[in-house]
Structures are given as structure tokens and as C-alpha cells.
Amino acid sequence: MATGKTTSAQMIVPDVWADLVQAKFKGKLVIGSLAMDDNTLVGKPGDSVRFPKWRALGEAEELDEGTPMTPEQLATNPGASATIKEAGKAVELTDKSRLVAFGDPYAETQRQLGVLIARKIDKDLIAAAEAPGGITVDASDKPLSWKVMVEGIAQFRDEWEPENMAGIVIHSLQRASLLADPNFISADKFGTGAVIPRGVIGQIGGVNIYVSDRVTTTPGAEGKPDTYNALMIRRGSLGLLYKRRPIVENDRDILARTTRITTNVHYATHRMDDEGIVVLRTAAGQPDAESRNDSAPKQRTTKA
């Protein structure tokens, strides 16, 4: 049995806090939930990492009877280098703030630490998705609609398959235009027994739709509407490597009668496939009559 004085320092067990912050952090990731998640950097030295890419095999060859085939080597390109980043946040709570507060300052601190770290990683993943060399469909004079998405689908050429898409991420101000689109299927219509991933509001063309206000917003020029970058993301196109997942540390200042709580995470982000992400630059608003009358192919609701 532990003896001695009980202070607020005993109320914060760093390992337990780290688990709670991690849970809230995972729950708030939107783009991060669509990225490849890897821990292979943990324990390895260095402040940068390379994201290798698979090289494509050559075309299939015609064979002559009895002639053995020549194996082709499956290899990777070294890929681009990404710098490992550190993100964190610190909070200092006075003893009095805990005593007079309405609610639980500790629980609120845990919640906000998780949310802020998640938003930072999502923001960096969006920057990676929109990095130079990618594919952009400029429909900045139109609201988001199935018709605009068809232009994005065309960029995937013969590799478009709804089952291979991680999802489409839109800004909350683009949601209204999708809700008005007859081709959109809201999540409440997925049917009994459907497994709905966290953050999914529905589907269009058989692909899950996620909402995140971290997507890039560009103020419009004089007389022009603001534009929003929706992201069509194929599986395996975004990479998120952790050097160290979020940890929580605390320190007690007995003179000031305060408790400091910090969290930090080390990670790297990168676009793994330049042809696996399409940026749809559109305006907010309702789709026009022509867009509403366009019919999508018969959709099937995919389960997670």
C-alpha cells in the first residue's frame, strides 16, 4: 500500500494518459485513417525517411510451348525523402483551476490534446496529398457534385475501382451540395448490419465520403467564391510513418502549485502514389440542374 501525501501529481499516470490521448487522437483522425499506418521507424536512428515505391512489372509475354519463362525482378524505387516532424502541446493547470472548475479539467485536457495532435497530422497528410506533381481537377466555378467527381474518376483511367478507394474527403461546406445530389447515399440508408467507418457520412459511386475542415480552402478573388479541395484517395496512396506515437509527460511545480502536462509525437508523411490521389477544386453551394439530372451508375454499398 502506498503511503505519503496525495497530490495532483498522483492523479496523472503518464502511461494511462498516453493511452487515453492516443484513443482520442485516433478517433479524431480523418485523413490519417485513410493513410498507410506504419511503426517501422520506431527505435531506428535518423531524422528523415524514404518512402519507397514499387516499380511496375513489364507487360505479359506470349509464350512458346515448352520454352521456359524468364523471371522478372520485382523492385522498388528509392522514393522521395521526408523529414521526421515533431508535434506537441503543453498545458499548465493550477490547483485552484481544478478546485473551482465546472467539470473535469483533466478530462478536457486529454480530449483537446488528442484532437490537436490528430488535426496536425491530418493537416500534414493533406499537404502531402496536394504536393506538386499530383493530379488536380479545377472545377472552381462549380459546386461539388457527381458530375465533377466523374471528371476526377476519369483521371484514374482504367484503374478506377470503387473497392480500391480509401475514400473521398470533403469540407463541411461542400456537404450541402452532396446532400442535394440524387446520387449521394447517406449513411443512414446503408441498411441493417452495415459497418460504417468513423466519420463516414455516406457514399457516392460506391465510395465512402468523409468530412474534414482541414482540407485546403482558398479565398476567392474579388467577385469569385471561395474554393475547397476535395480529395479522392486510393488505398495505399498516402503514407504515415511514426517514429514515436503520442506520449504524455507531467511535471509538478510545488511552488507555483501547478501541474504541467505535455504530449508529443514524431512522424513523417508522404504521398506514396502520384496517380493515386485526385484533388477536386470546387466551390461551395448547390449543384445546378444539369448536375442534379446526371445519373450515376447503379451503386452498391460497400462494407468496411
Short mmCIF file of C-alpha atoms in Angstrom, two decimals:
data_model
loop_
_atom_site.label_atom_id
_atom_site.label_comp_id
_atom_site.label_asym_id
_atom_site.label_seq_id
_atom_site.Cartn_x
_atom_site.Cartn_y
_atom_site.Cartn_z
CA MET A 1 0.00 0.00 0.00
CA ALA A 2 1.37 3.37 -0.99
CA THR A 3 1.97 5.87 1.81
CA GLY A 4 2.59 9.62 1.93
CA LYS A 5 0.77 12.69 0.76
CA THR A 6 -1.56 12.51 -2.21
CA THR A 7 -1.14 15.40 -4.64
CA SER A 8 -2.49 16.16 -8.08
CA ALA A 9 0.68 14.62 -9.50
CA GLN A 10 -0.68 11.20 -8.47
CA MET A 11 -3.82 11.90 -10.47
CA ILE A 12 -1.84 11.86 -13.73
CA VAL A 13 -0.33 8.48 -14.61
CA PRO A 14 1.58 9.24 -17.84
CA ASP A 15 1.12 5.78 -19.37
CA VAL A 16 -2.62 5.82 -18.71
CA TRP A 17 -2.91 9.36 -20.01
CA ALA A 18 -0.96 8.42 -23.14
CA ASP A 19 -3.44 5.61 -23.82
CA LEU A 20 -6.39 7.93 -23.36
CA VAL A 21 -4.88 10.68 -25.51
CA GLN A 22 -3.97 8.07 -28.13
CA ALA A 23 -7.57 6.81 -28.20
CA LYS A 24 -8.96 10.30 -28.67
CA PHE A 25 -6.23 11.05 -31.21
CA LYS A 26 -7.17 8.00 -33.29
CA GLY A 27 -10.84 8.87 -33.02
CA LYS A 28 -10.29 12.33 -34.48
CA LEU A 29 -8.00 11.36 -37.37
CA VAL A 30 -9.80 11.66 -40.71
CA ILE A 31 -7.09 11.76 -43.38
CA GLY A 32 -4.86 9.69 -41.11
CA SER A 33 -7.44 6.91 -41.06
CA LEU A 34 -7.11 6.67 -44.87
CA ALA A 35 -3.30 6.57 -44.88
CA MET A 36 -0.93 3.62 -44.57
CA ASP A 37 -0.01 3.49 -40.88
CA ASP A 38 3.43 2.11 -40.02
CA ASN A 39 5.70 1.91 -36.97
CA THR A 40 8.90 0.66 -38.67
CA LEU A 41 10.79 3.85 -37.75
CA VAL A 42 10.46 3.21 -34.04
CA GLY A 43 13.88 2.71 -32.46
CA LYS A 44 15.81 3.50 -35.64
CA PRO A 45 18.26 6.43 -35.86
CA GLY A 46 17.96 9.34 -38.28
CA ASP A 47 15.75 12.39 -38.79
CA SER A 48 14.47 11.56 -42.29
CA VAL A 49 12.95 8.56 -44.05
CA ARG A 50 12.48 7.41 -47.63
CA PHE A 51 9.11 6.19 -48.81
CA PRO A 52 9.90 3.56 -51.48
CA LYS A 53 7.54 2.90 -54.39
CA TRP A 54 7.01 -0.37 -56.23
CA ARG A 55 8.24 -0.43 -59.80
CA ALA A 56 5.72 -1.67 -62.34
CA LEU A 57 6.39 -5.04 -63.96
CA GLY A 58 6.61 -5.23 -67.74
CA GLU A 59 3.78 -6.46 -69.94
CA ALA A 60 2.86 -10.14 -70.04
CA GLU A 61 4.64 -12.00 -72.85
CA GLU A 62 3.47 -14.55 -75.37
CA LEU A 63 4.93 -17.98 -74.68
CA ASP A 64 6.11 -20.75 -76.98
CA GLU A 65 5.24 -24.25 -75.98
CA GLY A 66 7.97 -25.81 -73.87
CA THR A 67 10.00 -22.60 -73.62
CA PRO A 68 10.73 -21.62 -70.01
CA MET A 69 9.79 -18.15 -68.83
CA THR A 70 12.39 -15.65 -67.66
CA PRO A 71 11.56 -14.32 -64.18
CA GLU A 72 11.36 -10.54 -63.86
CA GLN A 73 12.61 -8.91 -60.70
CA LEU A 74 10.08 -7.04 -58.59
CA ALA A 75 11.86 -3.96 -57.29
CA THR A 76 11.24 -0.62 -55.68
CA ASN A 77 12.30 2.91 -56.49
CA PRO A 78 14.09 4.61 -53.60
CA GLY A 79 11.28 7.14 -53.39
CA ALA A 80 11.38 10.67 -52.04
CA SER A 81 12.78 11.61 -48.66
CA ALA A 82 10.55 13.04 -45.95
CA THR A 83 11.70 14.77 -42.80
CA ILE A 84 10.52 13.39 -39.48
CA LYS A 85 8.45 16.02 -37.70
CA GLU A 86 7.70 16.55 -34.04
CA ALA A 87 4.36 17.96 -32.95
CA GLY A 88 3.23 18.60 -29.42
CA LYS A 89 1.23 20.66 -26.97
CA ALA A 90 1.62 21.69 -23.34
CA VAL A 91 -0.97 22.66 -20.73
CA GLU A 92 -0.45 24.02 -17.20
CA LEU A 93 -3.23 23.66 -14.65
CA THR A 94 -3.27 25.43 -11.30
CA ASP A 95 -4.59 23.63 -8.27
CA LYS A 96 -7.29 26.27 -7.90
CA SER A 97 -8.47 25.78 -11.51
CA ARG A 98 -9.23 22.16 -10.65
CA LEU A 99 -11.00 23.06 -7.44
CA VAL A 100 -13.31 25.74 -8.84
CA ALA A 101 -13.81 24.46 -12.39
CA PHE A 102 -17.18 23.30 -13.62
CA GLY A 103 -16.39 19.85 -15.00
CA ASP A 104 -13.11 17.96 -15.12
CA PRO A 105 -10.09 19.95 -16.42
CA TYR A 106 -8.06 16.74 -16.69
CA ALA A 107 -10.59 15.03 -18.93
CA GLU A 108 -10.92 18.14 -21.07
CA THR A 109 -7.13 18.39 -21.35
CA GLN A 110 -6.94 14.77 -22.52
CA ARG A 111 -9.66 15.38 -25.10
CA GLN A 112 -8.11 18.52 -26.53
CA LEU A 113 -4.58 17.11 -26.65
CA GLY A 114 -5.83 14.18 -28.70
CA VAL A 115 -7.82 16.40 -31.06
CA LEU A 116 -4.98 18.87 -31.65
CA ILE A 117 -2.39 16.18 -32.45
CA ALA A 118 -4.84 14.48 -34.82
CA ARG A 119 -5.58 17.75 -36.62
CA LYS A 120 -1.87 18.48 -37.03
CA ILE A 121 -1.17 15.08 -38.62
CA ASP A 122 -4.24 15.38 -40.86
CA LYS A 123 -3.05 18.81 -42.00
CA ASP A 124 0.38 17.42 -42.92
CA LEU A 125 -1.17 14.48 -44.77
CA ILE A 126 -3.29 16.92 -46.80
CA ALA A 127 -0.15 18.90 -47.68
CA ALA A 128 1.46 15.64 -48.82
CA ALA A 129 -1.61 14.72 -50.89
CA GLU A 130 -1.55 18.13 -52.61
CA ALA A 131 2.23 18.29 -53.13
CA PRO A 132 3.47 19.30 -56.63
CA GLY A 133 3.38 16.52 -59.20
CA GLY A 134 -0.09 15.28 -58.33
CA ILE A 135 -3.38 15.41 -60.23
CA THR A 136 -5.87 18.29 -59.85
CA VAL A 137 -9.27 18.79 -61.47
CA ASP A 138 -10.05 22.51 -61.47
CA ALA A 139 -13.81 22.96 -61.23
CA SER A 140 -13.58 26.08 -59.08
CA ASP A 141 -16.60 27.62 -60.79
CA LYS A 142 -18.84 24.69 -59.82
CA PRO A 143 -20.08 23.18 -56.56
CA LEU A 144 -19.12 19.61 -55.72
CA SER A 145 -21.39 17.12 -57.47
CA TRP A 146 -21.40 13.67 -59.04
CA LYS A 147 -20.67 15.31 -62.40
CA VAL A 148 -17.48 16.89 -61.02
CA MET A 149 -16.49 13.60 -59.41
CA VAL A 150 -16.81 11.87 -62.77
CA GLU A 151 -14.08 14.21 -64.02
CA GLY A 152 -11.95 13.01 -61.12
CA ILE A 153 -12.76 9.36 -61.81
CA ALA A 154 -11.54 9.83 -65.38
CA GLN A 155 -8.07 10.72 -64.02
CA PHE A 156 -7.71 7.19 -62.62
CA ARG A 157 -8.12 5.82 -66.16
CA ASP A 158 -8.58 2.04 -66.26
CA GLU A 159 -7.51 1.65 -62.63
CA TRP A 160 -10.69 3.12 -61.20
CA GLU A 161 -12.40 0.66 -58.88
CA PRO A 162 -14.60 1.86 -56.00
CA GLU A 163 -13.37 -1.06 -53.87
CA ASN A 164 -9.78 0.21 -54.21
CA MET A 165 -10.63 3.70 -52.97
CA ALA A 166 -9.86 4.61 -49.36
CA GLY A 167 -12.43 7.39 -49.57
CA ILE A 168 -13.27 10.92 -50.66
CA VAL A 169 -12.63 13.73 -48.16
CA ILE A 170 -14.68 16.92 -48.44
CA HIS A 171 -15.00 20.18 -46.50
CA SER A 172 -18.09 20.56 -44.32
CA LEU A 173 -19.25 23.45 -46.54
CA GLN A 174 -19.30 21.04 -49.50
CA ARG A 175 -21.61 18.67 -47.66
CA ALA A 176 -24.77 20.59 -48.58
CA SER A 177 -24.12 20.20 -52.30
CA LEU A 178 -23.69 16.43 -51.90
CA LEU A 179 -26.82 16.09 -49.78
CA ALA A 180 -28.74 17.73 -52.64
CA ASP A 181 -27.22 15.37 -55.22
CA PRO A 182 -29.57 12.45 -56.03
CA ASN A 183 -26.59 10.13 -56.49
CA PHE A 184 -25.49 10.53 -52.87
CA ILE A 185 -26.49 7.77 -50.43
CA SER A 186 -26.48 8.90 -46.80
CA ALA A 187 -25.04 6.55 -44.17
CA ASP A 188 -28.44 6.02 -42.54
CA LYS A 189 -29.56 4.23 -45.72
CA PHE A 190 -26.72 1.69 -45.75
CA GLY A 191 -29.03 -0.95 -44.34
CA THR A 192 -29.20 -3.14 -41.29
CA GLY A 193 -25.86 -4.71 -40.35
CA ALA A 194 -23.72 -2.33 -42.40
CA VAL A 195 -20.41 -1.43 -40.77
CA ILE A 196 -19.97 2.33 -41.08
CA PRO A 197 -16.39 3.60 -40.56
CA ARG A 198 -15.96 6.51 -38.17
CA GLY A 199 -16.51 9.85 -39.90
CA VAL A 200 -18.34 8.48 -42.96
CA ILE A 201 -21.46 10.47 -43.85
CA GLY A 202 -22.43 8.38 -46.87
CA GLN A 203 -21.32 7.18 -50.29
CA ILE A 204 -21.35 8.29 -53.89
CA GLY A 205 -20.40 5.97 -56.72
CA GLY A 206 -19.73 3.25 -54.14
CA VAL A 207 -17.03 5.28 -52.32
CA ASN A 208 -17.19 6.44 -48.70
CA ILE A 209 -17.40 10.19 -48.08
CA TYR A 210 -15.54 11.70 -45.11
CA VAL A 211 -15.75 15.29 -43.81
CA SER A 212 -12.76 17.28 -42.58
CA ASP A 213 -12.34 21.05 -42.35
CA ARG A 214 -8.58 20.52 -42.59
CA VAL A 215 -8.87 20.27 -46.39
CA THR A 216 -7.41 23.27 -48.19
CA THR A 217 -9.63 26.33 -48.52
CA THR A 218 -8.63 29.16 -50.87
CA PRO A 219 -10.31 32.58 -50.57
CA GLY A 220 -11.82 33.67 -53.86
CA ALA A 221 -10.63 36.71 -55.75
CA GLU A 222 -12.91 39.74 -55.93
CA GLY A 223 -16.33 38.57 -57.04
CA LYS A 224 -15.29 34.91 -57.01
CA PRO A 225 -16.37 32.25 -54.48
CA ASP A 226 -14.00 30.52 -52.10
CA THR A 227 -12.79 27.12 -53.30
CA TYR A 228 -12.36 23.86 -51.42
CA ASN A 229 -10.10 20.94 -52.28
CA ALA A 230 -11.89 17.61 -52.00
CA LEU A 231 -9.51 14.62 -52.07
CA MET A 232 -10.18 11.34 -53.89
CA ILE A 233 -7.73 8.92 -52.25
CA ARG A 234 -6.90 5.43 -53.47
CA ARG A 235 -5.75 2.86 -50.92
CA GLY A 236 -2.01 2.90 -50.29
CA SER A 237 -1.51 6.36 -51.81
CA LEU A 238 -0.71 8.19 -48.56
CA GLY A 239 1.94 7.15 -46.06
CA LEU A 240 2.12 7.94 -42.34
CA LEU A 241 5.20 6.62 -40.51
CA TYR A 242 5.62 7.00 -36.76
CA LYS A 243 9.00 7.45 -35.16
CA ARG A 244 7.16 7.58 -31.84
CA ARG A 245 3.44 7.67 -31.18
CA PRO A 246 1.98 10.28 -28.80
CA ILE A 247 3.38 10.15 -25.28
CA VAL A 248 2.29 12.14 -22.24
CA GLU A 249 4.57 13.56 -19.56
CA ASN A 250 3.80 15.63 -16.47
CA ASP A 251 5.71 17.78 -14.03
CA ARG A 252 4.66 19.29 -10.70
CA ASP A 253 5.66 22.86 -9.69
CA ILE A 254 5.17 22.79 -5.95
CA LEU A 255 5.99 26.50 -5.52
CA ALA A 256 3.50 27.71 -8.11
CA ARG A 257 1.08 24.89 -7.19
CA THR A 258 0.56 23.93 -10.81
CA THR A 259 0.79 20.76 -12.87
CA ARG A 260 2.26 20.84 -16.37
CA ILE A 261 1.08 18.24 -18.88
CA THR A 262 2.70 17.76 -22.30
CA THR A 263 2.25 15.44 -25.24
CA ASN A 264 4.35 14.99 -28.37
CA VAL A 265 4.52 12.74 -31.40
CA HIS A 266 7.24 12.10 -34.02
CA TYR A 267 6.14 11.14 -37.54
CA ALA A 268 6.63 11.57 -41.28
CA THR A 269 4.05 11.88 -44.08
CA HIS A 270 4.33 11.40 -47.82
CA ARG A 271 2.28 10.81 -50.99
CA MET A 272 3.17 7.27 -51.99
CA ASP A 273 1.46 7.25 -55.39
CA ASP A 274 1.29 10.38 -57.54
CA GLU A 275 -1.57 8.88 -59.58
CA GLY A 276 -3.49 7.58 -56.59
CA ILE A 277 -4.86 10.92 -55.37
CA VAL A 278 -7.01 13.39 -57.29
CA VAL A 279 -7.71 16.87 -55.93
CA LEU A 280 -11.13 18.27 -56.85
CA ARG A 281 -11.09 22.06 -56.57
CA THR A 282 -14.71 23.24 -56.32
CA ALA A 283 -16.86 26.00 -54.86
CA ALA A 284 -19.45 25.68 -52.11
CA GLY A 285 -23.14 25.82 -52.96
CA GLN A 286 -25.84 23.67 -54.51
CA PRO A 287 -25.34 21.68 -57.72
CA ASP A 288 -27.05 23.12 -60.78
CA ALA A 289 -29.97 21.42 -62.51
CA GLU A 290 -27.71 19.78 -65.09
CA SER A 291 -25.56 18.19 -62.37
CA ARG A 292 -28.62 17.01 -60.46
CA ASN A 293 -30.04 15.35 -63.55
CA ASP A 294 -26.86 13.39 -64.27
CA SER A 295 -27.31 9.80 -63.19
CA ALA A 296 -24.58 7.75 -61.56
CA PRO A 297 -24.08 4.06 -62.30
CA LYS A 298 -26.02 1.71 -60.05
CA GLN A 299 -24.31 1.96 -56.68
CA ARG A 300 -23.55 -0.79 -54.24
CA THR A 301 -22.94 0.00 -50.62
CA THR A 302 -19.56 -1.34 -49.57
CA LYS A 303 -18.97 -2.53 -46.04
CA ALA A 304 -15.81 -1.68 -44.12
#
